[in-house]
């Protein structure tokens, strides 16, 4: 098994991560439509999707530089630790929401990894992740509307 065969195997497996990522966002769109989410929640989800796509597509060195500058102050480190503890308690009490967030992050990371293996640039990966996520939300919402009226 040569390197070209291995590369073609990896590229064909990107459809698996694409499918998982799309299904996760279709599920989220269905869930939002099922719970009759307000337009504010939809806007929040859309902004979260944009933020997640940007975080997944941005170079990690930029994020690392921002984080190291942020934690230079002990006061900022303390405030961050307190906020993280508060968010952790909320996430543990709302485990269903937390599980959806973890699922979105894991599927997004897998999708980004496959985009990197395919040799996409950061901007191409950003658009691919964002378009797939928005299509998934739309398909999930539309399919719920079609089935349940």
Tab-separated table of N, CA, C and O in Angstrom, residues 47-140:
chain	number	residue	atom	x	y	z
A	47	UNK	N	-25.168	33.046	15.041
A	47	UNK	CA	-23.922	33.695	15.456
A	47	UNK	C	-22.946	32.687	16.058
A	47	UNK	O	-21.738	32.774	15.829
A	48	UNK	N	-23.478	31.724	16.812
A	48	UNK	CA	-22.631	30.674	17.377
A	48	UNK	C	-22.021	29.825	16.256
A	48	UNK	O	-20.858	29.440	16.321
A	49	UNK	N	-22.806	29.552	15.224
A	49	UNK	CA	-22.306	28.784	14.077
A	49	UNK	C	-21.188	29.537	13.374
A	49	UNK	O	-20.158	28.956	13.030
A	50	UNK	N	-21.372	30.833	13.201
A	50	UNK	CA	-20.335	31.655	12.588
A	50	UNK	C	-19.079	31.673	13.460
A	50	UNK	O	-17.965	31.531	12.960
A	51	UNK	N	-19.266	31.828	14.765
A	51	UNK	CA	-18.122	31.822	15.681
A	51	UNK	C	-17.401	30.488	15.708
A	51	UNK	O	-16.160	30.436	15.740
A	52	UNK	N	-18.156	29.401	15.693
A	52	UNK	CA	-17.546	28.077	15.684
A	52	UNK	C	-16.783	27.832	14.386
A	52	UNK	O	-15.666	27.309	14.416
A	53	UNK	N	-17.360	28.243	13.272
A	53	UNK	CA	-16.670	28.081	11.989
A	53	UNK	C	-15.383	28.895	11.973
A	53	UNK	O	-14.348	28.421	11.498
A	54	UNK	N	-15.431	30.100	12.489
A	54	UNK	CA	-14.235	30.934	12.540
A	54	UNK	C	-13.187	30.335	13.468
A	54	UNK	O	-11.999	30.313	13.150
A	55	UNK	N	-13.619	29.830	14.614
A	55	UNK	CA	-12.664	29.228	15.553
A	55	UNK	C	-12.027	27.970	14.969
A	55	UNK	O	-10.837	27.717	15.189
A	56	UNK	N	-12.801	27.197	14.235
A	56	UNK	CA	-12.251	25.976	13.652
A	56	UNK	C	-11.342	26.268	12.469
A	56	UNK	O	-10.405	25.524	12.203
A	57	UNK	N	-11.603	27.346	11.747
A	57	UNK	CA	-10.831	27.634	10.548
A	57	UNK	C	-9.624	28.528	10.810
A	57	UNK	O	-8.743	28.624	9.971
A	58	UNK	N	-9.592	29.194	11.947
A	58	UNK	CA	-8.480	30.111	12.194
A	58	UNK	C	-7.235	29.343	12.608
A	58	UNK	O	-7.321	28.272	13.189
A	59	UNK	N	-6.080	29.899	12.311
A	59	UNK	CA	-4.846	29.230	12.734
A	59	UNK	C	-4.730	29.223	14.253
A	59	UNK	O	-5.029	30.206	14.912
A	60	UNK	N	-4.323	28.106	14.791
A	60	UNK	CA	-4.246	27.970	16.250
A	60	UNK	C	-3.178	28.856	16.861
A	60	UNK	O	-3.260	29.205	18.022
A	61	UNK	N	-2.166	29.248	16.098
A	61	UNK	CA	-1.123	30.108	16.656
A	61	UNK	C	-1.693	31.474	17.033
A	61	UNK	O	-1.285	32.064	18.032
A	62	UNK	N	-2.647	31.978	16.266
A	62	UNK	CA	-3.273	33.263	16.589
A	62	UNK	C	-4.053	33.143	17.889
A	62	UNK	O	-3.976	34.012	18.767
A	63	UNK	N	-4.817	32.069	18.023
A	63	UNK	CA	-5.594	31.855	19.245
A	63	UNK	C	-4.663	31.690	20.447
A	63	UNK	O	-4.911	32.238	21.521
A	64	UNK	N	-3.570	30.960	20.262
A	64	UNK	CA	-2.612	30.768	21.342
A	64	UNK	C	-1.997	32.104	21.773
A	64	UNK	O	-1.861	32.379	22.958
A	65	UNK	N	-1.667	32.964	20.822
A	65	UNK	CA	-1.092	34.269	21.150
A	65	UNK	C	-2.076	35.146	21.918
A	65	UNK	O	-1.701	35.825	22.875
A	66	UNK	N	-3.322	35.117	21.515
A	66	UNK	CA	-4.343	35.899	22.212
A	66	UNK	C	-4.524	35.378	23.634
A	66	UNK	O	-4.609	36.152	24.593
A	67	UNK	N	-4.564	34.055	23.779
A	67	UNK	CA	-4.757	33.468	25.112
A	67	UNK	C	-3.573	33.745	26.033
A	67	UNK	O	-3.764	34.027	27.220
A	68	UNK	N	-2.367	33.670	25.515
A	68	UNK	CA	-1.210	33.932	26.378
A	68	UNK	C	-1.165	35.393	26.801
A	68	UNK	O	-0.788	35.689	27.936
A	69	UNK	N	-1.553	36.300	25.927
A	69	UNK	CA	-1.626	37.710	26.337
A	69	UNK	C	-2.711	37.922	27.375
A	69	UNK	O	-2.561	38.730	28.278
A	70	UNK	N	-3.841	37.228	27.229
A	70	UNK	CA	-4.955	37.387	28.153
A	70	UNK	C	-4.573	36.902	29.554
A	70	UNK	O	-4.926	37.509	30.548
A	71	UNK	N	-3.847	35.791	29.638
A	71	UNK	CA	-3.511	35.214	30.933
A	71	UNK	C	-2.244	35.789	31.551
A	71	UNK	O	-1.775	35.292	32.567
A	72	UNK	N	-1.659	36.850	30.992
A	72	UNK	CA	-0.484	37.472	31.586
A	72	UNK	C	-0.808	38.108	32.931
A	72	UNK	O	0.035	38.157	33.818
A	73	UNK	N	-1.995	38.584	33.100
A	73	UNK	CA	-2.414	39.214	34.353
A	73	UNK	C	-3.050	38.173	35.262
A	73	UNK	O	-3.851	37.344	34.822
A	74	UNK	N	-2.717	38.233	36.542
A	74	UNK	CA	-3.307	37.266	37.477
A	74	UNK	C	-4.786	37.564	37.707
A	74	UNK	O	-5.569	36.651	37.954
A	75	UNK	N	-5.168	38.829	37.645
A	75	UNK	CA	-6.579	39.184	37.812
A	75	UNK	C	-7.402	38.603	36.663
A	75	UNK	O	-8.465	38.021	36.893
A	76	UNK	N	-6.917	38.730	35.436
A	76	UNK	CA	-7.639	38.170	34.293
A	76	UNK	C	-7.703	36.644	34.376
A	76	UNK	O	-8.716	36.045	34.034
A	77	UNK	N	-6.632	36.024	34.823
A	77	UNK	CA	-6.636	34.572	35.008
A	77	UNK	C	-7.655	34.142	36.042
A	77	UNK	O	-8.364	33.145	35.861
A	78	UNK	N	-7.758	34.891	37.154
A	78	UNK	CA	-8.729	34.585	38.210
A	78	UNK	C	-10.158	34.756	37.700
A	78	UNK	O	-11.018	33.893	37.927
A	79	UNK	N	-10.404	35.865	37.006
A	79	UNK	CA	-11.747	36.112	36.465
A	79	UNK	C	-12.118	35.019	35.461
A	79	UNK	O	-13.240	34.505	35.479
A	80	UNK	N	-11.176	34.628	34.622
A	80	UNK	CA	-11.432	33.569	33.653
A	80	UNK	C	-11.726	32.250	34.346
A	80	UNK	O	-12.631	31.506	33.937
A	81	UNK	N	-10.981	31.927	35.394
A	81	UNK	CA	-11.222	30.684	36.131
A	81	UNK	C	-12.596	30.698	36.794
A	81	UNK	O	-13.302	29.676	36.799
A	82	UNK	N	-13.002	31.829	37.333
A	82	UNK	CA	-14.324	31.922	37.964
A	82	UNK	C	-15.438	31.783	36.926
A	82	UNK	O	-16.432	31.092	37.151
A	83	UNK	N	-15.265	32.427	35.791
A	83	UNK	CA	-16.271	32.328	34.735
A	83	UNK	C	-16.332	30.900	34.200
A	83	UNK	O	-17.420	30.357	33.963
A	84	UNK	N	-15.176	30.265	34.024
A	84	UNK	CA	-15.142	28.880	33.544
A	84	UNK	C	-15.834	27.938	34.536
A	84	UNK	O	-16.551	27.022	34.135
A	85	UNK	N	-15.621	28.160	35.833
A	85	UNK	CA	-16.282	27.328	36.842
A	85	UNK	C	-17.797	27.537	36.808
A	85	UNK	O	-18.570	26.567	36.902
A	86	UNK	N	-18.223	28.770	36.659
A	86	UNK	CA	-19.652	29.072	36.578
A	86	UNK	C	-20.280	28.417	35.350
A	86	UNK	O	-21.342	27.800	35.429
A	87	UNK	N	-19.598	28.535	34.209
A	87	UNK	CA	-20.102	27.922	32.979
A	87	UNK	C	-20.133	26.404	33.109
A	87	UNK	O	-21.071	25.745	32.641
A	88	UNK	N	-19.127	25.821	33.770
A	88	UNK	CA	-19.098	24.368	33.958
A	88	UNK	C	-20.286	23.900	34.794
A	88	UNK	O	-20.894	22.870	34.491
A	89	UNK	N	-20.632	24.638	35.837
A	89	UNK	CA	-21.786	24.263	36.667
A	89	UNK	C	-23.066	24.347	35.851
A	89	UNK	O	-23.919	23.453	35.910
A	90	UNK	N	-23.215	25.399	35.079
A	90	UNK	CA	-24.416	25.541	34.244
A	90	UNK	C	-24.492	24.414	33.219
A	90	UNK	O	-25.552	23.819	33.007
A	91	UNK	N	-23.349	24.102	32.595
A	91	UNK	CA	-23.346	23.040	31.593
A	91	UNK	C	-23.658	21.681	32.201
A	91	UNK	O	-24.326	20.852	31.579
A	92	UNK	N	-23.185	21.443	33.395
A	92	UNK	CA	-23.473	20.158	34.024
A	92	UNK	C	-24.923	20.044	34.468
A	92	UNK	O	-25.483	18.950	34.487
A	93	UNK	N	-25.535	21.174	34.828
A	93	UNK	CA	-26.947	21.111	35.194
A	93	UNK	C	-27.837	20.996	33.964
A	93	UNK	O	-28.915	20.431	34.040
A	94	UNK	N	-27.387	21.531	32.866
A	94	UNK	CA	-28.122	21.438	31.604
A	94	UNK	C	-27.377	20.477	30.679
A	94	UNK	O	-26.863	20.855	29.636
A	95	UNK	N	-27.345	19.208	31.044
A	95	UNK	CA	-26.533	18.227	30.341
A	95	UNK	C	-27.003	17.999	28.907
A	95	UNK	O	-26.188	17.710	28.025
A	96	UNK	N	-28.294	18.173	28.634
A	96	UNK	CA	-28.776	17.973	27.256
A	96	UNK	C	-28.222	19.048	26.327
A	96	UNK	O	-27.835	18.754	25.189
A	97	UNK	N	-28.160	20.281	26.800
A	97	UNK	CA	-27.580	21.360	26.002
A	97	UNK	C	-26.086	21.130	25.832
A	97	UNK	O	-25.530	21.287	24.743
A	98	UNK	N	-25.431	20.730	26.906
A	98	UNK	CA	-23.993	20.486	26.876
A	98	UNK	C	-23.644	19.365	25.900
A	98	UNK	O	-22.656	19.453	25.171
A	99	UNK	N	-24.454	18.323	25.874
A	99	UNK	CA	-24.176	17.219	24.959
A	99	UNK	C	-24.291	17.661	23.504
A	99	UNK	O	-23.517	17.232	22.657
A	100	UNK	N	-25.243	18.543	23.199
A	100	UNK	CA	-25.362	19.068	21.835
A	100	UNK	C	-24.152	19.926	21.470
A	100	UNK	O	-23.657	19.857	20.344
A	101	UNK	N	-23.672	20.722	22.418
A	101	UNK	CA	-22.500	21.560	22.158
A	101	UNK	C	-21.273	20.695	21.917
A	101	UNK	O	-20.499	20.945	20.987
A	102	UNK	N	-21.083	19.661	22.732
A	102	UNK	CA	-19.942	18.766	22.546
A	102	UNK	C	-20.036	18.044	21.201
A	102	UNK	O	-19.034	17.883	20.495
A	103	UNK	N	-21.238	17.646	20.823
A	103	UNK	CA	-21.433	16.987	19.532
A	103	UNK	C	-21.106	17.929	18.370
A	103	UNK	O	-20.439	17.531	17.408
A	104	UNK	N	-21.538	19.180	18.466
A	104	UNK	CA	-21.223	20.159	17.430
A	104	UNK	C	-19.717	20.395	17.332
A	104	UNK	O	-19.156	20.447	16.230
A	105	UNK	N	-19.060	20.522	18.477
A	105	UNK	CA	-17.612	20.744	18.478
A	105	UNK	C	-16.856	19.553	17.917
A	105	UNK	O	-15.931	19.718	17.109
A	106	UNK	N	-17.232	18.348	18.330
A	106	UNK	CA	-16.497	17.168	17.847
A	106	UNK	C	-16.685	16.965	16.351
A	106	UNK	O	-15.733	16.672	15.648
A	107	UNK	N	-17.905	17.105	15.869
A	107	UNK	CA	-18.141	16.952	14.435
A	107	UNK	C	-17.411	18.051	13.660
A	107	UNK	O	-16.851	17.795	12.595
A	108	UNK	N	-17.395	19.257	14.201
A	108	UNK	CA	-16.687	20.348	13.544
A	108	UNK	C	-15.184	20.126	13.506
A	108	UNK	O	-14.528	20.401	12.494
A	109	UNK	N	-14.628	19.616	14.599
A	109	UNK	CA	-13.189	19.328	14.623
A	109	UNK	C	-12.824	18.221	13.638
A	109	UNK	O	-11.802	18.301	12.954
A	110	UNK	N	-13.652	17.208	13.555
A	110	UNK	CA	-13.406	16.139	12.587
A	110	UNK	C	-13.485	16.669	11.158
A	110	UNK	O	-12.648	16.343	10.314
A	111	UNK	N	-14.459	17.498	10.904
A	111	UNK	CA	-14.629	18.090	9.578
A	111	UNK	C	-13.445	18.985	9.229
A	111	UNK	O	-12.944	18.968	8.119
A	112	UNK	N	-12.981	19.768	10.213
A	112	UNK	CA	-11.824	20.646	9.977
A	112	UNK	C	-10.559	19.827	9.729
A	112	UNK	O	-9.734	20.188	8.891
A	113	UNK	N	-10.408	18.738	10.439
A	113	UNK	CA	-9.250	17.876	10.237
A	113	UNK	C	-9.238	17.321	8.812
A	113	UNK	O	-8.202	17.324	8.143
A	114	UNK	N	-10.379	16.875	8.337
A	114	UNK	CA	-10.457	16.381	6.964
A	114	UNK	C	-10.214	17.495	5.947
A	114	UNK	O	-9.621	17.259	4.898
A	115	UNK	N	-10.670	18.706	6.256
A	115	UNK	CA	-10.410	19.834	5.353
A	115	UNK	C	-8.921	20.140	5.292
A	115	UNK	O	-8.384	20.463	4.230
A	116	UNK	N	-8.237	20.007	6.413
A	116	UNK	CA	-6.790	20.223	6.435
A	116	UNK	C	-6.076	19.134	5.654
A	116	UNK	O	-5.136	19.410	4.896
A	117	UNK	N	-6.509	17.899	5.806
A	117	UNK	CA	-5.903	16.788	5.072
A	117	UNK	C	-6.112	16.966	3.573
A	117	UNK	O	-5.230	16.656	2.774
A	118	UNK	N	-7.266	17.505	3.176
A	118	UNK	CA	-7.522	17.731	1.760
A	118	UNK	C	-6.705	18.896	1.213
A	118	UNK	O	-6.681	19.122	0.015
A	119	UNK	N	-6.064	19.664	2.085
A	119	UNK	CA	-5.209	20.757	1.641
A	119	UNK	C	-5.939	22.068	1.418
A	119	UNK	O	-5.452	22.933	0.689
A	120	UNK	N	-7.082	22.255	2.052
A	120	UNK	CA	-7.821	23.503	1.899
A	120	UNK	C	-7.161	24.606	2.720
A	120	UNK	O	-6.607	24.354	3.783
A	121	UNK	N	-7.261	25.827	2.234
A	121	UNK	CA	-6.751	26.962	2.992
A	121	UNK	C	-7.709	27.271	4.135
A	121	UNK	O	-8.829	26.736	4.184
A	122	UNK	N	-7.287	28.157	5.028
A	122	UNK	CA	-8.141	28.517	6.157
A	122	UNK	C	-9.449	29.163	5.697
A	122	UNK	O	-10.515	28.884	6.238
A	123	UNK	N	-9.368	30.012	4.677
A	123	UNK	CA	-10.565	30.682	4.173
A	123	UNK	C	-11.500	29.689	3.490
A	123	UNK	O	-12.722	29.756	3.676
A	124	UNK	N	-10.958	28.753	2.731
A	124	UNK	CA	-11.793	27.735	2.095
A	124	UNK	C	-12.463	26.859	3.150
A	124	UNK	O	-13.641	26.521	3.031
A	125	UNK	N	-11.719	26.498	4.186
A	125	UNK	CA	-12.294	25.684	5.259
A	125	UNK	C	-13.388	26.449	5.989
A	125	UNK	O	-14.427	25.869	6.340
A	126	UNK	N	-13.180	27.745	6.214
A	126	UNK	CA	-14.196	28.566	6.871
A	126	UNK	C	-15.492	28.554	6.066
A	126	UNK	O	-16.563	28.307	6.621
A	127	UNK	N	-15.399	28.800	4.766
A	127	UNK	CA	-16.603	28.821	3.937
A	127	UNK	C	-17.248	27.439	3.845
A	127	UNK	O	-18.469	27.321	3.883
A	128	UNK	N	-16.455	26.392	3.762
A	128	UNK	CA	-16.994	25.043	3.684
A	128	UNK	C	-17.737	24.675	4.972
A	128	UNK	O	-18.859	24.157	4.927
A	129	UNK	N	-17.143	24.978	6.117
A	129	UNK	CA	-17.780	24.685	7.403
A	129	UNK	C	-19.043	25.513	7.570
A	129	UNK	O	-20.098	25.002	7.963
A	130	UNK	N	-18.966	26.797	7.247
A	130	UNK	CA	-20.109	27.689	7.424
A	130	UNK	C	-21.263	27.309	6.499
A	130	UNK	O	-22.414	27.229	6.940
A	131	UNK	N	-20.979	27.033	5.248
A	131	UNK	CA	-22.041	26.673	4.302
A	131	UNK	C	-22.685	25.348	4.687
A	131	UNK	O	-23.910	25.207	4.669
A	132	UNK	N	-21.863	24.377	5.083
A	132	UNK	CA	-22.411	23.082	5.490
A	132	UNK	C	-23.295	23.221	6.725
A	132	UNK	O	-24.380	22.636	6.808
A	133	UNK	N	-22.850	24.017	7.694
A	133	UNK	CA	-23.626	24.198	8.924
A	133	UNK	C	-24.950	24.908	8.637
A	133	UNK	O	-26.002	24.486	9.136
A	134	UNK	N	-24.906	25.960	7.848
A	134	UNK	CA	-26.140	26.688	7.546
A	134	UNK	C	-27.102	25.850	6.710
A	134	UNK	O	-28.315	25.885	6.936
A	135	UNK	N	-26.564	25.081	5.767
A	135	UNK	CA	-27.424	24.169	5.000
A	135	UNK	C	-28.050	23.117	5.907
A	135	UNK	O	-29.227	22.776	5.759
A	136	UNK	N	-27.276	22.589	6.839
A	136	UNK	CA	-27.804	21.599	7.774
A	136	UNK	C	-28.925	22.170	8.627
A	136	UNK	O	-29.967	21.525	8.817
A	137	UNK	N	-28.726	23.385	9.147
A	137	UNK	CA	-29.786	24.023	9.938
A	137	UNK	C	-31.047	24.227	9.099
A	137	UNK	O	-32.156	23.954	9.555
A	138	UNK	N	-30.866	24.685	7.878
A	138	UNK	CA	-32.011	24.915	7.000
A	138	UNK	C	-32.728	23.635	6.625
A	138	UNK	O	-33.960	23.578	6.644
A	139	UNK	N	-31.975	22.597	6.307
A	139	UNK	CA	-32.595	21.311	5.934
A	139	UNK	C	-33.339	20.709	7.120
A	139	UNK	O	-34.446	20.194	6.972
A	140	UNK	N	-32.762	20.795	8.310
A	140	UNK	CA	-33.431	20.261	9.494
A	140	UNK	C	-34.717	20.995	9.801
A	140	UNK	O	-35.750	20.384	10.095
